[in-house]
């Protein structure tokens, strides 16, 4: 039985046609007391027109009822089944600060925590110290060496940091040192496979050293590590789809996710206008653009329904400028739903719109969660979107004679 | 996990009830500038009535976005997952000229080409020589023998022919000799598996001999071979469904495809009226009829929107005569879409209508791509249609007690 990647590899051809995948992070919602979702509330004449002329559907990332994080959310949109293709939490944290992981590096997500005189955890987040305090402490742990294995420790925000172990023969088959409860000591790192014994020894020596060095710096006087992982090697976008692809994203984590599948990363600014300018500037140079817009998700996470509505409206306003570039395919969707009423990611399937002159139009009245349910894309795994984008860009040859 | 075939084998029973599967080749379309598809434009009162009284849906052959050739298109309709059941290009070409392949035969599709004095390809289609010129050259290559392996070379049309290698111990694990570019020599046949070394040797000796024999006959002074394949052995229609099945098709390739799944092939003429007469004549003799109508696809391939519209209308006109035969199930669908605006096969799912007195009617206003999206068959793999035909003909017993 053929996998989707095998089929794409066999059928895909490089052509000059252009695909724009516009990801409005957290796009999907559920109604608030008004009875309407954020997308239904937003005034989006441009999206509505495309919904009438294109095709629509609902995307599920990791199956019905499953709430995806940002990594599986995006991997799904890129065509990678997120249940098969996983990225560890340590690696994700490293991607998020644009840290250049090398092959063989083991990355872990770190938290500063507080321990008492007996060594028992009294606060798993060290009183949520400031990023500045965080940075100072990271300097105490950065650049140590154990048996030739170097530790690289970089602050993220608040109490969070990334710890990278760089050296030969390391394994990521390690459990978390965070016991997930107070009143117990941080765990020694659990060994999940025999080949990780050596790495565990290094990590445990690092943890001892860290405890010593941090002892004079409460409340952040100890660390907890989790999500030990290596940068995964995925089949590349170029290999599977023969696409020359580029990512336009103002947040490092999304650039990192795009890099994992082999996209070129384009320099851009913090705003939607910056991203649009980047798209215009490089439109001739690539045939696939992943453009990531963060604001709707941020508003949803904050539980701010109306701010999410305006974030969506802002995207709608720039659509004519994207359409002027005359992409062969424009898809608008999200990596997951973030209903403002839930103030977080959710499992609700994500509305998706695909416009191309080769569509058999769905003739829907508007772009919304409700109308998408009647669209001809159907309710499909997010990873099934890529073949549709490829088909509508005429980048797939016929299967069989 | 039960496969569909296992379930059909277990539940199917032979009954006198009759199923007619009417395949309008290339039926599906997309709107032209009028905003309507070919099927929407066609005046089809009989199909529309059946759409109101029957059930409708959209069929996908090899997955969303995948454009199927005729072989996977038909295998899907016959219930065979076309990603699992494949027919090589050489075999298909042989089926297309009704060549009686024997077990063990290796068939390849051949092109005459032009090479220069240095042996480099200057035209991959030999100036598209006439079929008559083709026939003359095939006689030079037909009936040769290498180590007891006989070559059978039969003209198709234009520059195309079928080459069959008949002898003991042959393998089809060979690549194409066509380098797919000009200015390079034809390739020696690539060996894809060790067991094909002997066959490759025979094929290469044939290629040398062909070059010698054709040297005095430019522009067709060399050949290219591709799609080496053996006639596949598929589970038969009779075995899976306990059906006594027959094919009515004026084009050899569709008769060939029906033969591969074990249908009886009924003699018929070139027109729709001939096929209808054949159906009437043999209606008492079989319980499953596959009736293939080519014209809509041919018009679509030619980009002739209105000719495709009238081809569909022509089928609609004969429907009352089919209904008079009182089939227990009549299904009307296509093997793939061929939008006239695209002048070729496409990935768009194919409208499908199933009428039986045992339907729970969809009460749709007409038979069209748009209404089929709302039909109760849903948007399904083409290979899922057969169980519905069987059920509505009351040819499936209850599953479980």
XYZ file of C-alpha atoms in Angstrom, chain B residues 10-393:
384
model
C -18.497 -13.771 2.903
C -21.778 -11.924 2.392
C -22.462 -12.010 -1.341
C -24.991 -14.413 -2.799
C -25.959 -15.246 -6.360
C -29.454 -13.969 -7.109
C -31.377 -13.274 -10.312
C -31.427 -9.515 -9.606
C -29.666 -7.352 -12.174
C -27.202 -4.489 -11.857
C -26.339 -2.093 -14.676
C -23.221 0.041 -14.168
C -23.321 2.727 -16.832
C -19.954 4.447 -17.092
C -19.976 7.764 -18.916
C -16.233 8.131 -19.427
C -14.922 11.493 -18.182
C -18.373 12.487 -16.823
C -17.257 15.011 -14.170
C -16.449 18.575 -15.085
C -15.872 22.071 -13.797
C -17.754 25.218 -14.829
C -16.753 27.102 -17.934
C -17.341 30.853 -18.174
C -21.093 30.210 -18.046
C -20.616 29.200 -14.412
C -22.026 25.723 -15.057
C -20.403 22.349 -15.607
C -21.119 20.182 -18.648
C -23.507 18.005 -16.638
C -25.258 21.076 -15.227
C -25.601 22.526 -18.711
C -26.946 19.322 -20.246
C -30.712 18.848 -20.397
C -31.046 15.520 -18.563
C -34.648 15.036 -17.396
C -34.220 11.281 -16.983
C -31.096 11.478 -14.882
C -32.650 14.266 -12.829
C -35.674 12.094 -12.069
C -33.408 9.234 -10.989
C -31.395 11.640 -8.793
C -34.618 12.551 -6.986
C -35.667 8.936 -6.495
C -32.224 7.402 -5.980
C -29.083 8.293 -4.067
C -26.107 10.316 -5.184
C -22.516 11.010 -4.224
C -19.039 11.839 -5.450
C -16.399 9.222 -6.199
C -12.656 9.593 -5.772
C -10.488 6.999 -7.449
C -7.044 7.174 -5.890
C -7.492 9.856 -3.247
C -8.155 13.589 -3.157
C -6.166 15.532 -5.712
C -5.050 12.456 -7.652
C -5.911 12.369 -11.346
C -6.485 8.769 -12.425
C -5.837 7.220 -15.786
C -8.517 5.008 -17.350
C -7.200 1.802 -15.798
C -7.262 2.913 -12.134
C -10.510 4.751 -12.914
C -12.255 1.537 -13.951
C -10.608 -0.728 -11.403
C -11.936 1.639 -8.723
C -15.486 1.337 -10.065
C -15.125 -2.446 -10.093
C -14.238 -2.306 -6.374
C -10.460 -2.796 -6.655
C -8.378 -0.221 -4.759
C -6.288 1.114 -7.631
C -3.336 1.829 -5.341
C -3.142 -1.889 -4.552
C -4.150 -3.249 -7.946
C -1.976 -1.888 -10.713
C -1.755 -2.656 -14.395
C 1.488 -1.882 -16.205
C 1.603 0.364 -19.237
C 2.787 -2.401 -21.537
C -0.120 -4.642 -20.543
C -2.590 -1.778 -20.947
C -1.322 -1.084 -24.443
C -1.774 -4.771 -25.262
C -5.306 -4.705 -23.846
C -5.962 -1.643 -25.997
C -5.381 -3.613 -29.218
C -7.084 -6.706 -27.849
C -3.821 -8.668 -27.920
C -4.226 -12.055 -26.196
C -1.497 -11.935 -23.528
C -0.558 -15.350 -22.122
C 0.636 -16.073 -18.589
C 4.371 -15.323 -18.422
C 4.328 -12.891 -21.370
C 6.184 -9.616 -20.834
C 4.549 -6.663 -22.594
C 6.137 -3.281 -23.221
C 4.851 -0.156 -24.830
C 7.032 0.830 -27.743
C 7.639 4.088 -29.573
C 9.454 4.382 -32.846
C 12.056 7.149 -32.596
C 14.705 8.802 -34.748
C 18.430 8.558 -34.008
C 21.252 10.303 -35.828
C 24.483 8.832 -37.199
C 26.038 8.981 -33.727
C 23.103 7.027 -32.293
C 21.657 10.004 -30.403
C 17.893 10.526 -30.265
C 16.698 13.448 -32.386
C 12.939 12.729 -32.206
C 11.296 10.565 -29.524
C 8.248 9.997 -31.764
C 9.910 9.510 -35.153
C 8.060 12.471 -36.667
C 4.793 10.855 -35.633
C 4.816 8.444 -38.562
C 1.547 7.138 -39.942
C -0.017 3.952 -38.644
C 0.632 2.413 -42.027
C 4.367 3.189 -41.863
C 4.280 1.857 -38.307
C 2.762 -1.460 -39.464
C 5.438 -1.984 -42.100
C 8.218 -1.527 -39.548
C 6.530 -3.763 -36.965
C 6.708 -6.586 -39.526
C 10.505 -6.216 -39.497
C 10.581 -6.827 -35.744
C 7.749 -9.304 -35.294
C 8.514 -13.002 -34.810
C 12.232 -12.780 -34.035
C 13.721 -15.244 -31.578
C 16.466 -14.885 -29.016
C 17.463 -17.949 -27.032
C 14.010 -19.401 -27.543
C 12.240 -16.204 -26.527
C 9.901 -14.994 -29.248
C 9.188 -11.326 -29.920
C 5.701 -10.303 -30.966
C 5.470 -6.729 -32.240
C 2.086 -5.232 -33.091
C 1.326 -1.716 -34.300
C -0.999 0.495 -32.287
C -1.495 3.919 -33.896
C 0.964 6.560 -35.075
C 4.419 5.847 -33.665
C 3.166 3.488 -30.939
C 3.393 -0.298 -30.831
C 3.263 -3.201 -28.382
C 6.259 -5.505 -27.931
C 5.634 -8.844 -26.257
C 8.380 -11.229 -25.168
C 7.177 -14.832 -24.907
C 9.307 -17.567 -23.390
C 10.263 -19.273 -20.147
C 11.717 -17.557 -17.079
C 11.097 -13.946 -18.037
C 10.797 -11.138 -15.486
C 9.145 -7.729 -15.897
C 11.448 -6.046 -13.381
C 12.902 -3.813 -16.058
C 13.099 -0.032 -16.392
C 12.402 2.079 -19.461
C 14.871 2.421 -22.334
C 13.430 5.843 -23.155
C 15.803 8.450 -21.649
C 12.950 11.020 -21.963
C 15.296 13.519 -23.589
C 16.928 14.265 -26.906
C 20.648 14.212 -27.681
C 21.336 11.014 -25.746
C 21.255 7.428 -27.009
C 18.394 5.068 -26.096
C 19.245 3.370 -22.808
C 20.071 -0.279 -22.440
C 17.168 -1.731 -20.509
C 17.714 -1.066 -16.767
C 17.584 -4.152 -14.518
C 15.385 -3.457 -11.472
C 15.828 -6.822 -9.738
C 18.474 -9.572 -10.046
C 15.991 -12.100 -11.466
C 15.546 -9.857 -14.520
C 19.169 -10.081 -15.716
C 18.398 -12.849 -18.209
C 15.356 -10.991 -19.569
C 17.393 -7.779 -19.883
C 19.930 -9.660 -21.966
C 17.193 -10.866 -24.339
C 15.659 -7.385 -24.564
C 19.048 -5.792 -25.267
C 19.748 -8.303 -28.040
C 16.327 -7.457 -29.488
C 17.147 -3.735 -29.311
C 20.449 -4.239 -31.192
C 18.714 -6.296 -33.835
C 15.943 -3.680 -34.100
C 18.478 -0.914 -34.619
C 20.115 -2.884 -37.412
C 16.847 -3.802 -39.120
C 15.467 -0.266 -38.898
C 18.659 1.542 -39.925
C 17.505 1.849 -43.524
C 14.066 3.154 -42.496
C 14.338 6.682 -41.106
C 12.725 8.610 -39.563
C 11.603 5.539 -37.577
C 15.068 4.030 -37.360
C 15.081 2.962 -33.705
C 12.698 2.047 -30.881
C 12.137 2.978 -27.225
C 10.457 0.565 -24.811
C 8.743 1.298 -21.520
C 6.272 -0.069 -18.995
C 7.505 -3.691 -19.034
C 4.793 -5.660 -17.290
C 2.995 -8.971 -16.946
C -0.752 -9.424 -17.109
C -1.764 -9.210 -13.458
C -3.771 -11.896 -11.720
C -6.576 -10.218 -9.789
C -9.291 -11.905 -7.760
C -12.202 -12.310 -10.141
C -15.592 -10.652 -10.101
C -17.232 -14.065 -9.896
C -15.074 -15.053 -6.937
C -15.609 -11.836 -4.959
C -19.214 -10.998 -5.782
C -20.614 -14.289 -7.188
C -21.738 -12.232 -10.173
C -22.210 -13.409 -13.720
C -20.876 -10.257 -15.272
C -20.557 -8.905 -18.782
C -18.928 -5.894 -20.398
C -20.375 -3.845 -23.227
C -17.727 -1.473 -24.545
C -16.872 -0.396 -28.045
C -13.214 0.445 -27.225
C -10.793 -2.458 -26.778
C -9.035 -1.050 -23.697
C -12.222 -1.069 -21.626
C -13.046 -4.574 -22.774
C -9.500 -5.488 -21.728
C -9.933 -3.989 -18.273
C -13.214 -5.869 -17.824
C -11.481 -9.074 -18.904
C -8.783 -8.586 -16.260
C -11.444 -8.857 -13.538
C -13.078 -11.802 -15.248
C -16.098 -10.300 -17.016
C -17.488 -11.832 -20.168
C -17.013 -9.561 -23.173
C -20.088 -9.033 -25.331
C -19.758 -8.267 -29.030
C -21.119 -4.809 -29.782
C -20.899 -1.991 -32.326
C -19.278 1.440 -32.210
C -22.354 3.488 -31.204
C -24.429 4.006 -28.109
C -27.374 2.447 -29.915
C -25.291 -0.654 -30.633
C -24.369 -0.938 -26.979
C -28.001 -0.515 -25.961
C -29.042 -3.243 -28.414
C -26.356 -5.524 -26.955
C -27.633 -4.855 -23.445
C -31.197 -5.716 -24.479
C -30.103 -8.823 -26.339
C -28.141 -10.257 -23.420
C -30.154 -8.872 -20.536
C -31.457 -12.305 -19.529
C -28.016 -13.924 -19.599
C -26.074 -12.018 -16.919
C -26.706 -10.320 -13.577
C -24.123 -7.526 -13.852
C -23.530 -5.305 -16.866
C -20.699 -2.826 -17.230
C -21.644 -0.529 -20.087
C -19.006 1.929 -21.220
C -19.759 5.143 -23.143
C -16.721 6.917 -24.546
C -17.996 10.111 -26.232
C -18.155 12.491 -23.249
C -14.507 11.837 -22.428
C -13.381 12.244 -26.016
C -15.177 15.603 -26.214
C -13.704 16.679 -22.887
C -10.198 15.726 -24.010
C -10.758 17.828 -27.123
C -11.769 20.765 -24.929
C -15.180 20.787 -26.609
C -17.598 21.789 -23.831
C -20.786 21.704 -25.921
C -19.932 18.385 -27.579
C -19.487 16.900 -24.123
C -22.858 18.388 -23.131
C -24.552 16.666 -26.060
C -22.756 13.384 -25.409
C -24.286 13.445 -21.908
C -27.709 14.385 -23.309
C -27.495 11.470 -25.721
C -27.034 9.062 -22.846
C -29.952 10.661 -21.026
C -32.191 10.017 -24.018
C -31.603 6.253 -23.973
C -32.165 5.904 -20.227
C -35.898 5.151 -20.521
C -35.009 2.150 -22.683
C -32.635 0.880 -20.018
C -35.258 1.470 -17.324
C -37.761 -0.508 -19.376
C -35.524 -3.547 -18.887
C -36.313 -3.069 -15.213
C -32.806 -3.471 -13.738
C -32.803 -3.875 -9.967
C -29.953 -1.379 -9.725
C -28.849 1.230 -12.227
C -25.754 3.264 -11.438
C -24.586 6.148 -13.604
C -21.118 7.557 -13.047
C -17.740 8.088 -14.698
C -14.264 6.625 -14.322
C -12.818 10.114 -13.737
C -13.563 13.753 -14.556
C -12.533 15.274 -17.876
C -13.398 18.987 -17.676
C -13.555 20.435 -21.170
C -11.854 23.604 -19.889
C -8.863 21.471 -18.897
C -8.931 19.277 -22.018
C -7.766 16.258 -20.034
C -8.415 13.969 -17.100
C -8.607 15.694 -13.721
C -8.687 14.940 -10.016
C -12.187 16.335 -9.420
C -14.439 13.715 -7.838
C -16.963 12.093 -10.159
C -20.738 12.460 -9.770
C -22.480 9.170 -9.154
C -26.147 8.213 -9.144
C -27.564 4.940 -7.878
C -31.174 4.044 -8.522
C -32.998 1.091 -7.068
C -36.420 0.668 -5.598
C -34.657 -0.051 -2.312
C -33.012 3.384 -2.131
C -33.717 5.825 0.655
C -34.170 8.671 -1.842
C -31.933 11.746 -1.665
C -34.686 13.889 -3.218
C -32.119 15.995 -5.039
C -33.314 18.542 -7.579
C -31.079 17.264 -10.354
C -28.050 15.135 -11.189
C -25.003 17.387 -11.035
C -21.606 17.687 -9.394
C -23.101 20.291 -7.039
C -26.106 18.255 -5.903
C -24.064 15.044 -5.641
C -22.027 16.750 -2.922
C -25.151 16.685 -0.774
C -26.093 13.119 -1.628
C -26.215 10.265 0.854
C -23.516 8.205 -0.864
C -21.164 10.878 0.389
C -17.770 11.621 -1.058
C -16.259 8.146 -1.138
C -13.502 6.111 -2.747
C -14.738 4.758 -6.059
C -13.915 1.273 -4.786
C -16.635 1.680 -2.138
C -19.390 1.833 -4.759
C -19.595 -1.924 -5.459
C -20.894 -2.863 -1.978
C -23.677 -0.292 -2.478
C -24.619 -1.789 -5.844
C -24.601 -5.268 -4.306
C -26.696 -4.167 -1.322
C -29.322 -2.390 -3.390
C -29.618 -5.481 -5.606
